[in-house]
PDB file of C-alpha atoms in Angstrom:
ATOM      1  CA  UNK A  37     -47.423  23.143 -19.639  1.00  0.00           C
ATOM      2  CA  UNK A  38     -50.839  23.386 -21.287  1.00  0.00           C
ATOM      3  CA  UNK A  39     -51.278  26.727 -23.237  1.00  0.00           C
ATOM      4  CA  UNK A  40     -47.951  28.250 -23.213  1.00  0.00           C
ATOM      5  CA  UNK A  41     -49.115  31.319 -24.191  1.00  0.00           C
ATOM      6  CA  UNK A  42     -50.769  31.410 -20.447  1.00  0.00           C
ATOM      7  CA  UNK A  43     -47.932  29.772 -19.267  1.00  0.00           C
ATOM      8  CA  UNK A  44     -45.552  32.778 -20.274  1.00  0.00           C
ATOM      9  CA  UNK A  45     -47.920  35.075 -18.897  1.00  0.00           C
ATOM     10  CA  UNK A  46     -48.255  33.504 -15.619  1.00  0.00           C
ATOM     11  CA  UNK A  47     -44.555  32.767 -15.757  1.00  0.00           C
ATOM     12  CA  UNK A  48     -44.192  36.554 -15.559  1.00  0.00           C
ATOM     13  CA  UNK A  49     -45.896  37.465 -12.711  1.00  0.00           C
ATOM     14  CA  UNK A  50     -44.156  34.610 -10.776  1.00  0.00           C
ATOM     15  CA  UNK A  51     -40.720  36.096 -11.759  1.00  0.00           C
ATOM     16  CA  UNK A  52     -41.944  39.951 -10.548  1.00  0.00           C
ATOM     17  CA  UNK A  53     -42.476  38.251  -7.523  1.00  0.00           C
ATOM     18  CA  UNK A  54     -39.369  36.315  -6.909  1.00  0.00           C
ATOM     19  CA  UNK A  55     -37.672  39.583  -7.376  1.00  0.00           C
ATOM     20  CA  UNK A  56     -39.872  41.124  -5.150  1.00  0.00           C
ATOM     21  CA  UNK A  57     -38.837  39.104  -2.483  1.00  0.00           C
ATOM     22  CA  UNK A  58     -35.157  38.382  -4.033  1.00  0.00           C
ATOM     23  CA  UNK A  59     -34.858  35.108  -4.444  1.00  0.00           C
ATOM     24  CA  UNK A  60     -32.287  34.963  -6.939  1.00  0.00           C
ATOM     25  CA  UNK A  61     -32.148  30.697  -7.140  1.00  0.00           C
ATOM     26  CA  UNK A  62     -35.980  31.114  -7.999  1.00  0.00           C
ATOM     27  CA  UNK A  63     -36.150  33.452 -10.194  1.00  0.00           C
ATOM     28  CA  UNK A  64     -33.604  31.571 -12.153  1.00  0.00           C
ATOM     29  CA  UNK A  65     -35.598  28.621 -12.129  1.00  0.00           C
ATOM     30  CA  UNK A  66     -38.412  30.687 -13.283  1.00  0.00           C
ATOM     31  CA  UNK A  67     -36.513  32.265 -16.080  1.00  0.00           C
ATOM     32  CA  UNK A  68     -35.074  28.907 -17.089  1.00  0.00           C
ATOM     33  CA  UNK A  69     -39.310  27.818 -17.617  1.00  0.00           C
ATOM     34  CA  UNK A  70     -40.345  31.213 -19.008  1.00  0.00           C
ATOM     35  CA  UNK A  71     -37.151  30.063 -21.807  1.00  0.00           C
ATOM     36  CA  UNK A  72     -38.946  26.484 -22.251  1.00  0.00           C
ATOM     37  CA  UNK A  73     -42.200  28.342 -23.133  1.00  0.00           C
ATOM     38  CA  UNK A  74     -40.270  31.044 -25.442  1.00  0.00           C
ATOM     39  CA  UNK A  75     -38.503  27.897 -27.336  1.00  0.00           C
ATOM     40  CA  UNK A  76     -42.268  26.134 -27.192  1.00  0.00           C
ATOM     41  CA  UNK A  77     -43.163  29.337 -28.919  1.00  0.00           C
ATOM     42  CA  UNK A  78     -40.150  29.042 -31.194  1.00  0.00           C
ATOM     43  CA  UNK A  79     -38.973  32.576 -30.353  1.00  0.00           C
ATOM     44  CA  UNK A  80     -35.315  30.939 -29.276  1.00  0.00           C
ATOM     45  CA  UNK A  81     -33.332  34.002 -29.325  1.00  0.00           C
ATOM     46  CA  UNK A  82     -35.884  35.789 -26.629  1.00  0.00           C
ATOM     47  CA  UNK A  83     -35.163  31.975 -24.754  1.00  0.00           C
ATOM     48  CA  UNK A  84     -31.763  32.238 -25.007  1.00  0.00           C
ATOM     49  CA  UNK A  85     -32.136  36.041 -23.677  1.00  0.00           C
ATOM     50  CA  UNK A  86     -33.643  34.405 -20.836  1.00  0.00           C
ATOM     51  CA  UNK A  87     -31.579  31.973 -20.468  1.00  0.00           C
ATOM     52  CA  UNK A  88     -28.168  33.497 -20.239  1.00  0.00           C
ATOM     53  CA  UNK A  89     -30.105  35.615 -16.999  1.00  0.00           C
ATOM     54  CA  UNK A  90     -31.112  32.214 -15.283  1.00  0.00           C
ATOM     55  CA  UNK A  91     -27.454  30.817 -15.673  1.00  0.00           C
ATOM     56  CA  UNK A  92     -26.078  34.452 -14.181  1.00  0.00           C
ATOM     57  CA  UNK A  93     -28.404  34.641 -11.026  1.00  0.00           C
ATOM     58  CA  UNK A  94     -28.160  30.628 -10.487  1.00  0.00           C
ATOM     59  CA  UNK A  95     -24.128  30.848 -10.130  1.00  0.00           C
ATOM     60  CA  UNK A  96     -24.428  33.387  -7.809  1.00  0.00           C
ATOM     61  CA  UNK A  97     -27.220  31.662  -5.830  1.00  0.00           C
ATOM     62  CA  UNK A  98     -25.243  28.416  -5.759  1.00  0.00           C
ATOM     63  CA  UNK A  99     -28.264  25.949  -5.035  1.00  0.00           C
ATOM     64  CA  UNK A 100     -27.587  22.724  -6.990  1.00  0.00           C
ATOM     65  CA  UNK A 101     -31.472  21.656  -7.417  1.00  0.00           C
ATOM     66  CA  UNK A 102     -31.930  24.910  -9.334  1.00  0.00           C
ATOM     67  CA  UNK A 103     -28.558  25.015 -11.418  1.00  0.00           C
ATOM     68  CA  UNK A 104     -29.608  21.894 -12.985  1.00  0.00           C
ATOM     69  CA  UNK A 105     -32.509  22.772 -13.452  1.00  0.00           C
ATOM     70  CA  UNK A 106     -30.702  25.947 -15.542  1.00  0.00           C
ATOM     71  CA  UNK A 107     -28.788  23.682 -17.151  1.00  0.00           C
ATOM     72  CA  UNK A 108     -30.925  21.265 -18.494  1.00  0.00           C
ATOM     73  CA  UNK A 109     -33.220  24.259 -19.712  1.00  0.00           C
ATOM     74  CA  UNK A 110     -29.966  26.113 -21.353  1.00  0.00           C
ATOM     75  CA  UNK A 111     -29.037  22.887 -23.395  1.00  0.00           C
ATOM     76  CA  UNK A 112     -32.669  22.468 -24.329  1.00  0.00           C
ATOM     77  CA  UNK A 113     -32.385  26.363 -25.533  1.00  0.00           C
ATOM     78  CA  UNK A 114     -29.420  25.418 -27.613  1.00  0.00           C
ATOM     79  CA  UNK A 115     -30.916  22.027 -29.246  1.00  0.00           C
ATOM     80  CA  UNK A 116     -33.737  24.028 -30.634  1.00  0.00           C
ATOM     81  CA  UNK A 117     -31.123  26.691 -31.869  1.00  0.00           C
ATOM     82  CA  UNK A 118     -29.505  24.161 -33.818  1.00  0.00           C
ATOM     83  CA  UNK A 119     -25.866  24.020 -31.256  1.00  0.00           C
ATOM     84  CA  UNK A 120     -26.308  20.665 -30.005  1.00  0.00           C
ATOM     85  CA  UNK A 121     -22.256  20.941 -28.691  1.00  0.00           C
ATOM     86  CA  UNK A 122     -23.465  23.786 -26.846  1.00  0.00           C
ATOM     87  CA  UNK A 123     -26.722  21.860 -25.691  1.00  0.00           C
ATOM     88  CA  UNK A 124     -24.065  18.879 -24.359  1.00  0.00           C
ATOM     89  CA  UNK A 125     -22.062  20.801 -22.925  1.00  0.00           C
ATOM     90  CA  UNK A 126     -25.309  22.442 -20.342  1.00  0.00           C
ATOM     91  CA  UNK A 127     -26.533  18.851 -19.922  1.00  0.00           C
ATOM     92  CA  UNK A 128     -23.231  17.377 -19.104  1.00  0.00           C
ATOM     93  CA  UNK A 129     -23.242  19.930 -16.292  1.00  0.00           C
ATOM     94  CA  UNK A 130     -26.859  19.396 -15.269  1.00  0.00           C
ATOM     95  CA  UNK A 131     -26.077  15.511 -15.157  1.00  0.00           C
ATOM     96  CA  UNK A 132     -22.968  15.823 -12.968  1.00  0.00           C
ATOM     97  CA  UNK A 133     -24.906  18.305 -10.993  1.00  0.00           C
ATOM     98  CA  UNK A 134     -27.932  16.352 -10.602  1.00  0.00           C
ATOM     99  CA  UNK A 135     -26.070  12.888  -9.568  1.00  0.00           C
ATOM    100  CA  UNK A 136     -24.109  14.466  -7.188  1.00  0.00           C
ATOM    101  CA  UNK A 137     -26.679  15.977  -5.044  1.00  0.00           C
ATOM    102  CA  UNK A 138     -29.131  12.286  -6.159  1.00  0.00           C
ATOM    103  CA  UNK A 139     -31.478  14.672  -7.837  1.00  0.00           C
ATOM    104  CA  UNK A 140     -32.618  11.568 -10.225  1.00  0.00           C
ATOM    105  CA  UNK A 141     -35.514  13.124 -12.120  1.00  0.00           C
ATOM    106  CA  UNK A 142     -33.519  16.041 -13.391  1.00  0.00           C
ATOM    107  CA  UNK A 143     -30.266  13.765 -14.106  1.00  0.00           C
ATOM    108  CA  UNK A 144     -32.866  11.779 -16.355  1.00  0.00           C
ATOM    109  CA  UNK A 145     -33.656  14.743 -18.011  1.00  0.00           C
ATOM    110  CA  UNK A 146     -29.934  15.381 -18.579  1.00  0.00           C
ATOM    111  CA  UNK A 147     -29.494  12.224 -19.893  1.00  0.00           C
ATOM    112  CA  UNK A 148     -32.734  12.928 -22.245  1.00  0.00           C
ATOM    113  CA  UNK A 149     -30.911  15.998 -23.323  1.00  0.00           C
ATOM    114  CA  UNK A 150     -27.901  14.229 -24.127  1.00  0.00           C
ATOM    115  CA  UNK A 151     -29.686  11.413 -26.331  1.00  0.00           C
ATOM    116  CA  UNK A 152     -31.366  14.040 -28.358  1.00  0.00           C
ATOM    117  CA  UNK A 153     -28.178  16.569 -28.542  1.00  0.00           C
ATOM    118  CA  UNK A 154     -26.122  13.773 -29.644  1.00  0.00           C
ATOM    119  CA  UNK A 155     -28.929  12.507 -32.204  1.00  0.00           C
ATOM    120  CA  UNK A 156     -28.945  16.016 -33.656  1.00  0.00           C
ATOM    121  CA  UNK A 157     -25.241  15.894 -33.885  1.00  0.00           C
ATOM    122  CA  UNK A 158     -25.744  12.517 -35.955  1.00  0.00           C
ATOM    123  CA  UNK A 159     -24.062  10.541 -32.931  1.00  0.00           C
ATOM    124  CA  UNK A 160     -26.100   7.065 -33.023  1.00  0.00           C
ATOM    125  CA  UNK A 161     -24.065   5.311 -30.686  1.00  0.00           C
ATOM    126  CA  UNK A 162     -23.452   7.636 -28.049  1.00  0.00           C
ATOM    127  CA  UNK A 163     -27.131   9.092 -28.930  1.00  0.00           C
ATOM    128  CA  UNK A 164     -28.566   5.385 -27.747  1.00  0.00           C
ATOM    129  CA  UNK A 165     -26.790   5.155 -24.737  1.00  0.00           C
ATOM    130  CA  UNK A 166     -28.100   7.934 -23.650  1.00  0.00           C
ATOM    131  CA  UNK A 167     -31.675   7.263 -23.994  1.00  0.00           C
ATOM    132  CA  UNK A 168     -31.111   3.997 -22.671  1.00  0.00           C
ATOM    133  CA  UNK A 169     -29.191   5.591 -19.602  1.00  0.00           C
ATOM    134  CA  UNK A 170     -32.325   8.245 -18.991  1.00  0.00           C
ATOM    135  CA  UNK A 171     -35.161   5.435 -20.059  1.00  0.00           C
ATOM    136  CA  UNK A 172     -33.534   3.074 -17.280  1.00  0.00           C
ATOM    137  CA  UNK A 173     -33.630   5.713 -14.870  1.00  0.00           C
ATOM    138  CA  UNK A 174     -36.945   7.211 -15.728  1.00  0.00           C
ATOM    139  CA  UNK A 175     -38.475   3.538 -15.185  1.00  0.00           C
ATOM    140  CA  UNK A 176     -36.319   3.093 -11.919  1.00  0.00           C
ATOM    141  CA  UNK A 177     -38.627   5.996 -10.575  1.00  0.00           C
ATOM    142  CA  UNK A 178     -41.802   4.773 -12.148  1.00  0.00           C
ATOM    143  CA  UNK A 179     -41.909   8.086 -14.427  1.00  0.00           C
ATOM    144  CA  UNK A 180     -44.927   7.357 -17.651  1.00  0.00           C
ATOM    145  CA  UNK A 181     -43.204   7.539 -21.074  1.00  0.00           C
ATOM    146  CA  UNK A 182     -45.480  10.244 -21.888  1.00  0.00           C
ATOM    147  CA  UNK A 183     -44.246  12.164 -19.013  1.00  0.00           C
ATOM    148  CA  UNK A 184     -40.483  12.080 -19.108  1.00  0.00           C
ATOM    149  CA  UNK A 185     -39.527  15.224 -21.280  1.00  0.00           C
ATOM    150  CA  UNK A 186     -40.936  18.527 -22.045  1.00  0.00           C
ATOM    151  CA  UNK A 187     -39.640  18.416 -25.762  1.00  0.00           C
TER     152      UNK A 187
END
């Protein structure tokens, strides 16, 4: 993301324009990355603000790609808010999302999610399968290590 400081700002012209133009399933996805930055910045509660908008426009936009996507960014929200059952609970949904429509990259990410949630909720076992799960599939796309996860 580079400077996420830029990135919000530039993150908030793209969202005026996705209304402009009302794209609801985009400006989701946008407010799903403007609440990466925000937890980046560690102002969570102004990410989970954002948040809770993406998940209401990308139900009624009902595009897969982007409400996993939402997901994934929701449970990221709620790891770095300390509710990794809520965080499980948004990646579950982004992975059954994502494999059902074969969007790979953002069912690793899901599975990512899950490893960490589960690690924060002191769940070893279920934690390593996890990262195992997303690792294998991450590799099976020829994704670097350094460029599987945002956080």
């Amino acid at each position: 993301l580079g400077d996420p400081a830029e990135a919000a700002h530039l993150l908030t012209a793209a969202q005026d324009l996705c209304e402009q133009v009302h794209s609801p399933a985009n400006t989701a996805f946008v407010l799903a990355c403007s609440a990466d930055v925000m937890t980046l910045l560690d102002r969570a509660d102004t990410a989970l603000t954002l948040i809770d908008r993406a998940r209401a426009l990308v139900q009624q936009a009902d595009v897969a790609v982007r409400q996993a996507a939402v997901m994934n960014a929701a449970g990221r929200v709620h790891r770095a808010l300390g509710e990794p059952a809520e965080a499980l609970r948004h990646h579950r949904q982004a992975r059954d999302l994502s494999a059902g429509i074969g969007f790979r990259f953002e069912e690793a990410l899901a599975l990512d999610g899950m490893a960490k949630a589960h690690a924060q909720s002191r769940e070893p076992t279920e934690a390593a399968d996890c990262r195992h799960r997303a690792d294998a599939l991450f590799a099976s796309m020829g994704v670097p290590e350094g460029s599987r996860t945002l956080f």
